[in-house]
Tab-separated table of C-alpha atoms and ligand atoms in Angstrom:
chain	number	residue	atom	x	y	z
A	47	UNK	CA	-47.192	-12.139	25.646
A	48	UNK	CA	-50.066	-11.569	24.979
A	49	UNK	CA	-51.905	-8.491	26.411
A	50	UNK	CA	-54.705	-6.812	26.392
A	51	UNK	CA	-55.133	-4.388	23.737
A	52	UNK	CA	-57.899	-1.355	22.855
A	53	UNK	CA	-57.864	-0.658	18.937
A	54	UNK	CA	-57.411	3.018	19.356
A	55	UNK	CA	-54.976	4.721	16.780
A	56	UNK	CA	-56.557	2.595	13.843
A	57	UNK	CA	-54.208	1.401	11.263
A	58	UNK	CA	-50.273	2.078	10.193
A	59	UNK	CA	-49.083	5.789	10.648
A	60	UNK	CA	-47.675	7.425	7.282
A	61	UNK	CA	-44.242	6.998	7.515
A	62	UNK	CA	-42.639	9.694	5.108
A	63	UNK	CA	-39.854	11.285	3.499
A	64	UNK	CA	-38.853	14.126	4.213
A	65	UNK	CA	-36.442	16.049	0.929
A	66	UNK	CA	-36.583	19.364	1.683
A	67	UNK	CA	-35.276	18.843	4.898
A	68	UNK	CA	-33.235	15.850	3.985
A	69	UNK	CA	-31.191	18.305	1.148
A	70	UNK	CA	-31.000	21.303	3.606
A	71	UNK	CA	-29.675	19.044	7.048
A	72	UNK	CA	-27.258	16.472	4.470
A	73	UNK	CA	-28.765	13.347	5.245
A	74	UNK	CA	-32.028	10.956	4.326
A	75	UNK	CA	-34.698	11.423	7.019
A	76	UNK	CA	-38.085	10.201	7.179
A	77	UNK	CA	-41.081	10.803	10.216
A	78	UNK	CA	-42.729	8.838	11.538
A	79	UNK	CA	-46.355	10.302	11.578
A	80	UNK	CA	-47.255	9.333	15.508
A	81	UNK	CA	-48.641	12.778	15.502
A	82	UNK	CA	-51.726	11.615	13.493
A	83	UNK	CA	-52.199	8.203	15.795
A	84	UNK	CA	-55.418	8.082	17.080
A	85	UNK	CA	-58.634	11.196	17.905
A	86	UNK	CA	-58.323	14.707	18.878
A	87	UNK	CA	-55.460	15.631	17.449
A	88	UNK	CA	-53.238	12.239	18.008
A	89	UNK	CA	-50.195	11.606	19.268
A	90	UNK	CA	-48.098	9.025	20.772
A	91	UNK	CA	-49.768	8.817	24.060
A	92	UNK	CA	-52.663	6.723	21.408
A	93	UNK	CA	-50.395	3.807	21.127
A	94	UNK	CA	-49.623	3.736	25.328
A	95	UNK	CA	-53.575	4.006	26.120
A	96	UNK	CA	-54.327	1.715	23.539
A	97	UNK	CA	-52.639	-1.237	26.424
A	98	UNK	CA	-54.062	0.883	29.605
A	99	UNK	CA	-57.610	0.699	28.375
A	100	UNK	CA	-57.299	-2.761	26.941
A	101	UNK	CA	-56.140	-3.797	30.642
A	102	UNK	CA	-59.139	-1.324	32.154
A	103	UNK	CA	-61.618	-3.184	30.311
A	104	UNK	CA	-59.941	-5.934	31.032
A	105	UNK	CA	-60.625	-5.410	34.441
A	106	UNK	CA	-63.710	-4.216	34.140
A	107	UNK	CA	-63.010	-0.905	34.748
A	108	UNK	CA	-65.720	2.101	34.306
A	109	UNK	CA	-63.454	4.930	35.660
A	110	UNK	CA	-59.995	5.736	34.690
A	111	UNK	CA	-57.635	8.408	36.689
A	112	UNK	CA	-54.655	10.052	35.121
A	113	UNK	CA	-52.344	12.809	36.378
A	114	UNK	CA	-50.655	15.210	33.938
A	115	UNK	CA	-49.487	19.010	33.140
A	116	UNK	CA	-51.701	21.439	32.396
A	117	UNK	CA	-51.400	21.266	28.624
A	118	UNK	CA	-51.144	17.122	28.680
A	119	UNK	CA	-51.729	15.233	25.421
A	120	UNK	CA	-51.859	12.447	27.603
A	121	UNK	CA	-54.938	13.371	29.889
A	122	UNK	CA	-56.876	15.071	27.173
A	123	UNK	CA	-55.862	11.950	24.760
A	124	UNK	CA	-57.960	9.306	27.844
A	125	UNK	CA	-60.992	11.589	28.186
A	126	UNK	CA	-60.878	11.754	24.718
A	127	UNK	CA	-60.801	7.799	24.659
A	128	UNK	CA	-62.937	7.328	27.687
A	129	UNK	CA	-65.893	9.327	26.245
A	130	UNK	CA	-65.358	6.797	23.493
A	131	UNK	CA	-65.804	3.292	25.436
A	132	UNK	CA	-68.827	5.314	27.529
A	133	UNK	CA	-66.090	5.292	30.831
A	134	UNK	CA	-66.089	7.949	32.850
A	135	UNK	CA	-62.773	10.156	33.114
A	136	UNK	CA	-60.970	11.975	35.518
A	137	UNK	CA	-57.993	13.831	35.190
A	138	UNK	CA	-56.104	15.495	37.067
A	139	UNK	CA	-53.537	19.135	35.930
A	140	UNK	CA	-50.409	19.264	37.299
A	141	UNK	CA	-48.953	22.776	37.887
A	142	UNK	CA	-45.640	21.485	36.610
A	143	UNK	CA	-44.425	25.154	34.229
A	144	UNK	CA	-44.036	28.387	36.217
A	145	UNK	CA	-45.585	32.130	35.508
A	146	UNK	CA	-47.968	30.998	32.720
A	147	UNK	CA	-50.321	33.576	31.215
A	148	UNK	CA	-54.141	33.025	31.529
A	149	UNK	CA	-54.798	31.226	28.621
A	150	UNK	CA	-52.485	28.483	29.031
A	151	UNK	CA	-54.391	27.469	31.145
A	152	UNK	CA	-57.309	28.052	29.551
A	153	UNK	CA	-56.565	27.079	25.595
A	154	UNK	CA	-55.235	24.293	23.945
A	155	UNK	CA	-55.387	20.645	25.633
A	156	UNK	CA	-56.807	22.406	27.946
A	157	UNK	CA	-60.320	23.383	25.832
A	158	UNK	CA	-59.737	20.013	24.381
A	159	UNK	CA	-60.876	18.380	27.556
A	160	UNK	CA	-63.370	20.702	28.651
A	161	UNK	CA	-65.090	19.752	25.685
A	162	UNK	CA	-64.949	15.729	26.448
A	163	UNK	CA	-66.028	15.888	29.478
A	164	UNK	CA	-63.754	14.542	32.112
A	165	UNK	CA	-64.137	15.611	35.668
A	166	UNK	CA	-60.784	17.602	36.314
A	167	UNK	CA	-58.810	18.406	39.271
A	168	UNK	CA	-56.141	20.241	40.350
A	169	UNK	CA	-52.696	19.211	41.531
A	170	UNK	CA	-50.240	22.197	42.846
A	171	UNK	CA	-46.864	20.697	41.771
A	172	UNK	CA	-44.614	20.342	39.196
A	173	UNK	CA	-41.956	17.817	40.344
A	174	UNK	CA	-43.709	14.839	43.082
A	175	UNK	CA	-44.738	12.223	40.784
A	176	UNK	CA	-45.197	9.870	43.550
A	177	UNK	CA	-47.780	12.277	44.961
A	178	UNK	CA	-49.692	13.185	42.436
A	179	UNK	CA	-50.856	9.591	41.593
A	180	UNK	CA	-51.243	9.007	45.100
A	181	UNK	CA	-53.626	11.678	44.931
A	182	UNK	CA	-54.986	9.807	41.891
A	183	UNK	CA	-54.934	6.550	44.770
A	184	UNK	CA	-57.123	8.172	47.624
A	185	UNK	CA	-59.422	9.578	44.759
A	186	UNK	CA	-59.729	5.905	43.631
A	187	UNK	CA	-60.601	4.115	47.527
A	188	UNK	CA	-63.217	6.781	47.536
A	189	UNK	CA	-65.343	5.407	44.623
A	190	UNK	CA	-64.263	1.374	45.315
A	191	UNK	CA	-66.185	2.315	48.303
A	192	UNK	CA	-69.076	4.030	46.366
A	193	UNK	CA	-69.190	0.513	44.178
A	194	UNK	CA	-67.280	2.090	40.894
A	195	UNK	CA	-64.294	-0.129	39.261
A	196	UNK	CA	-61.380	2.724	39.171
A	197	UNK	CA	-58.369	2.040	36.934
A	198	UNK	CA	-54.951	4.487	37.664
A	199	UNK	CA	-53.033	5.210	34.884
A	200	UNK	CA	-50.123	6.087	36.836
A	201	UNK	CA	-47.597	8.306	36.034
A	202	UNK	CA	-44.569	7.396	38.699
A	203	UNK	CA	-41.974	4.846	38.347
A	204	UNK	CA	-42.627	0.977	39.552
A	205	UNK	CA	-45.513	0.386	37.538
A	206	UNK	CA	-45.848	-2.131	34.526
A	207	UNK	CA	-44.637	0.279	31.863
A	208	UNK	CA	-47.357	-1.072	29.612
A	209	UNK	CA	-47.950	2.111	27.282
A	210	UNK	CA	-44.211	1.276	26.098
A	211	UNK	CA	-45.719	-1.975	24.254
A	212	UNK	CA	-47.593	0.508	22.290
A	213	UNK	CA	-44.271	1.546	21.180
A	214	UNK	CA	-42.803	-1.748	20.639
A	215	UNK	CA	-45.368	-1.801	18.458
A	216	UNK	CA	-44.639	0.796	16.812
A	217	UNK	CA	-41.376	0.162	15.912
A	218	UNK	CA	-42.406	-3.212	14.394
A	219	UNK	CA	-45.022	-0.758	12.433
A	220	UNK	CA	-41.919	0.301	10.524
A	221	UNK	CA	-40.255	-2.249	9.942
A	222	UNK	CA	-43.406	-4.033	8.200
A	223	UNK	CA	-43.586	0.009	6.397
A	224	UNK	CA	-40.148	-1.679	4.925
A	225	UNK	CA	-37.966	0.693	5.869
A	226	UNK	CA	-34.820	0.874	9.263
A	227	UNK	CA	-32.439	3.419	9.228
A	228	UNK	CA	-29.011	4.444	11.038
A	229	UNK	CA	-31.062	6.765	13.565
A	230	UNK	CA	-34.708	6.983	15.344
A	231	UNK	CA	-35.086	10.376	17.176
A	232	UNK	CA	-37.769	10.371	19.384
A	233	UNK	CA	-38.768	12.559	22.820
A	234	UNK	CA	-38.053	11.035	26.083
A	235	UNK	CA	-40.142	12.503	29.152
A	236	UNK	CA	-42.093	9.376	30.882
A	237	UNK	CA	-39.336	7.304	28.352
A	238	UNK	CA	-42.674	4.653	27.041
A	239	UNK	CA	-41.797	5.640	23.661
A	240	UNK	CA	-38.304	5.462	23.893
A	241	UNK	CA	-37.573	2.811	26.199
A	242	UNK	CA	-41.006	0.708	23.848
A	243	UNK	CA	-39.168	1.997	20.686
A	244	UNK	CA	-35.539	0.650	22.118
A	245	UNK	CA	-36.339	-2.808	22.485
A	246	UNK	CA	-39.304	-3.154	19.663
A	247	UNK	CA	-36.001	-2.354	17.103
A	248	UNK	CA	-33.854	-4.788	19.379
A	249	UNK	CA	-36.483	-7.264	19.610
A	250	UNK	CA	-36.619	-7.447	16.179
A	251	UNK	CA	-33.600	-7.226	15.203
A	252	UNK	CA	-32.893	-3.873	14.136
A	253	UNK	CA	-29.196	-2.490	15.688
A	254	UNK	CA	-30.355	1.703	14.493
A	255	UNK	CA	-28.824	3.549	16.828
A	256	UNK	CA	-32.250	5.535	19.011
A	257	UNK	CA	-31.199	9.009	20.791
A	258	UNK	CA	-33.621	10.119	23.287
A	259	UNK	CA	-34.312	13.993	23.520
A	260	UNK	CA	-35.038	14.917	26.721
A	261	UNK	CA	-38.406	16.953	27.403
A	262	UNK	CA	-38.753	16.646	31.557
A	263	UNK	CA	-35.399	16.095	33.018
A	264	UNK	CA	-30.972	16.064	32.533
A	265	UNK	CA	-29.652	13.516	29.920
A	266	UNK	CA	-27.887	12.069	33.084
A	267	UNK	CA	-31.411	11.744	34.857
A	268	UNK	CA	-32.984	10.495	31.902
A	269	UNK	CA	-30.616	7.770	30.887
A	270	UNK	CA	-31.318	6.081	34.269
A	271	UNK	CA	-34.786	6.135	33.840
A	272	UNK	CA	-35.086	4.571	30.434
A	273	UNK	CA	-32.466	2.052	31.682
A	274	UNK	CA	-35.030	1.355	34.465
A	275	UNK	CA	-38.172	1.666	32.465
A	276	UNK	CA	-36.485	-0.954	30.017
A	277	UNK	CA	-35.471	-3.671	33.065
A	278	UNK	CA	-39.515	-3.298	33.520
A	279	UNK	CA	-39.832	-4.124	30.323
A	280	UNK	CA	-38.487	-6.965	29.812
A	281	UNK	CA	-41.259	-8.518	32.140
A	282	UNK	CA	-43.411	-7.603	28.863
A	283	UNK	CA	-41.840	-7.906	26.184
A	284	UNK	CA	-39.161	-10.438	25.803
A	285	UNK	CA	-37.454	-8.568	23.311
A	286	UNK	CA	-36.304	-5.662	25.901
A	287	UNK	CA	-33.480	-7.819	27.343
A	288	UNK	CA	-31.845	-8.001	23.943
A	289	UNK	CA	-31.107	-3.892	24.861
A	290	UNK	CA	-27.893	-3.179	26.166
A	291	UNK	CA	-26.533	-0.465	28.318
A	292	UNK	CA	-24.768	1.760	25.771
A	293	UNK	CA	-27.929	1.291	23.412
A	294	UNK	CA	-29.525	4.120	25.810
A	295	UNK	CA	-28.305	6.954	23.630
A	296	UNK	CA	-29.830	10.361	25.269
A	297	UNK	CA	-29.439	14.185	24.208
A	298	UNK	CA	-30.660	17.400	26.087
A	299	UNK	CA	-29.245	19.801	24.328
A	300	UNK	CA	-32.939	21.575	23.699
A	301	UNK	CA	-34.136	20.628	27.141
A	302	UNK	CA	-33.331	24.302	28.999
A	303	UNK	CA	-35.111	26.106	30.214
A	304	UNK	CA	-36.935	23.672	31.492
A	305	UNK	CA	-40.295	21.468	31.261
A	306	UNK	CA	-43.007	22.842	28.930
A	307	UNK	CA	-40.462	26.150	28.362
A	308	UNK	CA	-39.259	26.987	24.856
A	309	UNK	CA	-35.797	27.822	23.710
A	310	UNK	CA	-33.576	28.735	20.795
A	311	UNK	CA	-33.526	25.655	19.650
A	312	UNK	CA	-36.420	24.404	19.676
A	313	UNK	CA	-37.781	27.486	18.625
A	314	UNK	CA	-35.437	27.112	15.094
A	315	UNK	CA	-36.763	23.322	14.718
A	316	UNK	CA	-40.213	24.572	14.899
A	317	UNK	CA	-39.132	27.028	11.892
A	318	UNK	CA	-37.520	24.930	10.024
A	319	UNK	CA	-39.590	21.701	10.260
A	320	UNK	CA	-42.692	24.405	9.264
A	321	UNK	CA	-41.341	26.507	6.428
A	322	UNK	CA	-39.363	22.915	4.798
A	323	UNK	CA	-41.908	20.640	5.161
A	324	UNK	CA	-45.297	21.923	6.284
A	325	UNK	CA	-45.513	20.277	9.209
A	326	UNK	CA	-45.391	21.734	12.589
A	327	UNK	CA	-43.607	20.758	15.538
A	328	UNK	CA	-45.010	21.666	19.138
A	329	UNK	CA	-43.370	23.180	21.698
A	330	UNK	CA	-43.203	21.104	24.877
A	331	UNK	CA	-41.888	17.990	23.724
A	332	UNK	CA	-41.148	17.646	19.240
A	333	UNK	CA	-39.344	20.479	19.156
A	334	UNK	CA	-37.154	19.974	20.886
A	335	UNK	CA	-36.734	16.167	20.092
A	336	UNK	CA	-36.252	17.882	16.383
A	337	UNK	CA	-33.766	19.701	17.948
A	338	UNK	CA	-31.369	16.599	18.302
A	339	UNK	CA	-31.389	16.412	14.223
A	340	UNK	CA	-29.246	19.309	13.420
A	341	UNK	CA	-27.191	19.193	16.340
A	342	UNK	CA	-26.065	15.903	15.926
A	343	UNK	CA	-25.495	16.075	12.507
A	344	UNK	CA	-23.275	18.660	12.913
A	345	UNK	CA	-21.045	17.045	15.849
A	346	UNK	CA	-21.224	13.645	13.674
A	347	UNK	CA	-23.346	11.622	16.140
A	348	UNK	CA	-25.707	11.620	13.203
A	349	UNK	CA	-23.616	11.182	9.885
A	350	UNK	CA	-24.073	12.896	6.698
A	351	UNK	CA	-25.746	11.017	3.919
A	352	UNK	CA	-27.001	8.802	6.765
A	353	UNK	CA	-31.469	7.136	6.743
A	354	UNK	CA	-32.463	8.852	9.668
A	355	UNK	CA	-36.245	8.372	10.875
A	356	UNK	CA	-38.290	11.574	13.723
A	357	UNK	CA	-40.700	9.996	15.484
A	358	UNK	CA	-43.667	12.519	15.309
A	359	UNK	CA	-45.118	12.122	19.080
A	360	UNK	CA	-47.624	14.585	18.055
A	361	UNK	CA	-48.722	17.304	20.662
A	362	UNK	CA	-49.729	20.066	18.505
A	363	UNK	CA	-52.751	20.990	20.734
A	364	UNK	CA	-50.419	22.757	23.222
A	365	UNK	CA	-49.455	25.157	20.597
A	366	UNK	CA	-52.360	27.188	21.100
A	367	UNK	CA	-51.714	27.500	25.207
A	368	UNK	CA	-48.253	28.798	23.883
A	369	UNK	CA	-48.915	31.705	21.232
A	370	UNK	CA	-46.901	34.090	23.398
A	371	UNK	CA	-43.636	32.307	22.836
A	372	UNK	CA	-43.823	33.599	19.076
B	508	PLP	C1	-46.749	15.029	21.996
B	508	PLP	C2	-45.773	13.837	23.166
B	508	PLP	N1	-45.171	13.317	22.686
B	508	PLP	C3	-43.420	13.271	23.217
B	508	PLP	C4	-44.134	12.401	24.793
B	508	PLP	C5	-42.955	11.702	25.447
B	508	PLP	O1	-43.015	10.752	25.755
B	508	PLP	P1	-42.929	10.041	26.510
B	508	PLP	O2	-43.952	10.374	28.229
B	508	PLP	O3	-43.459	8.402	26.409
B	508	PLP	O4	-41.633	10.009	27.571
B	508	PLP	C6	-45.308	13.338	25.018
B	508	PLP	C7	-45.792	12.709	26.552
B	508	PLP	O5	-46.617	13.185	27.070
B	508	PLP	C8	-46.688	14.450	24.476
B	508	PLP	O6	-47.349	14.199	24.724
């Protein structure tokens, strides 16, 4: 199946060996550098936006509407791509993380978004995906009445997971880079990245274990979500049919104290990766996903000496909104 796609990532991202972390952890570790995918500090959402913007442009849209947390990378990247396509962007920032200082609402991704020039809306609740999307639809209807052509990128479930196709591409890209692994470790939030990567690997014949590390909800809820996203993905990508239930592997050991809040495993992951490889993780997604690796090596779920790929999904801009956490 061919889906309209806008080229945003511009070529394969590096897949680099991490020798010092490999030594420290007793595994053979590679890092897929999707933190450098796309504009304005990049990230995994660049791959997902290739298909949303592809679809939007195909439908003649002139305005993109998208919702996310205050420090969302997705909305920041959508605003950047909209600018480059001469489209208007309306981004909605949800108050998902309670008790944050003033600079959390101004620095990091918020600062970048302001510079990129979208219209910025706010939404008071953090755990209401359907309500947040409904607010965007209301706005989209008003735009339609003015003769504009709006396109909503949904957060809630029940829509074709176009973004997951970006991670089917990433899986194929890694295999084309001449590598496959015993284990892949990736952040699991909306689930598009995790489900797309797993489906892309299975669809290409790889039996690697793919561990999704929870950033938003616990393992039980996330497992069910990935199963639903995968079921929807089958309609877009036939290879997703090769994913079976036991393939969906979830770890939630670094989720606490909750979305957008940093705990000890994530803090120590940031320290470990920075001091061993000179690479920076973000506090909301990649610190929590990397934290799965030492924990699962210790529990034996990742075998000593095995080949592991950590997918660095980016998010670095948010770090500057979290300086008090360090
Ligand atoms: C940097 C980063 N990593 C990982 C994720 C999680 O990706 P997904 O929503 O596809 O599960 C996000 C989501 O916003 C993100 O911004």
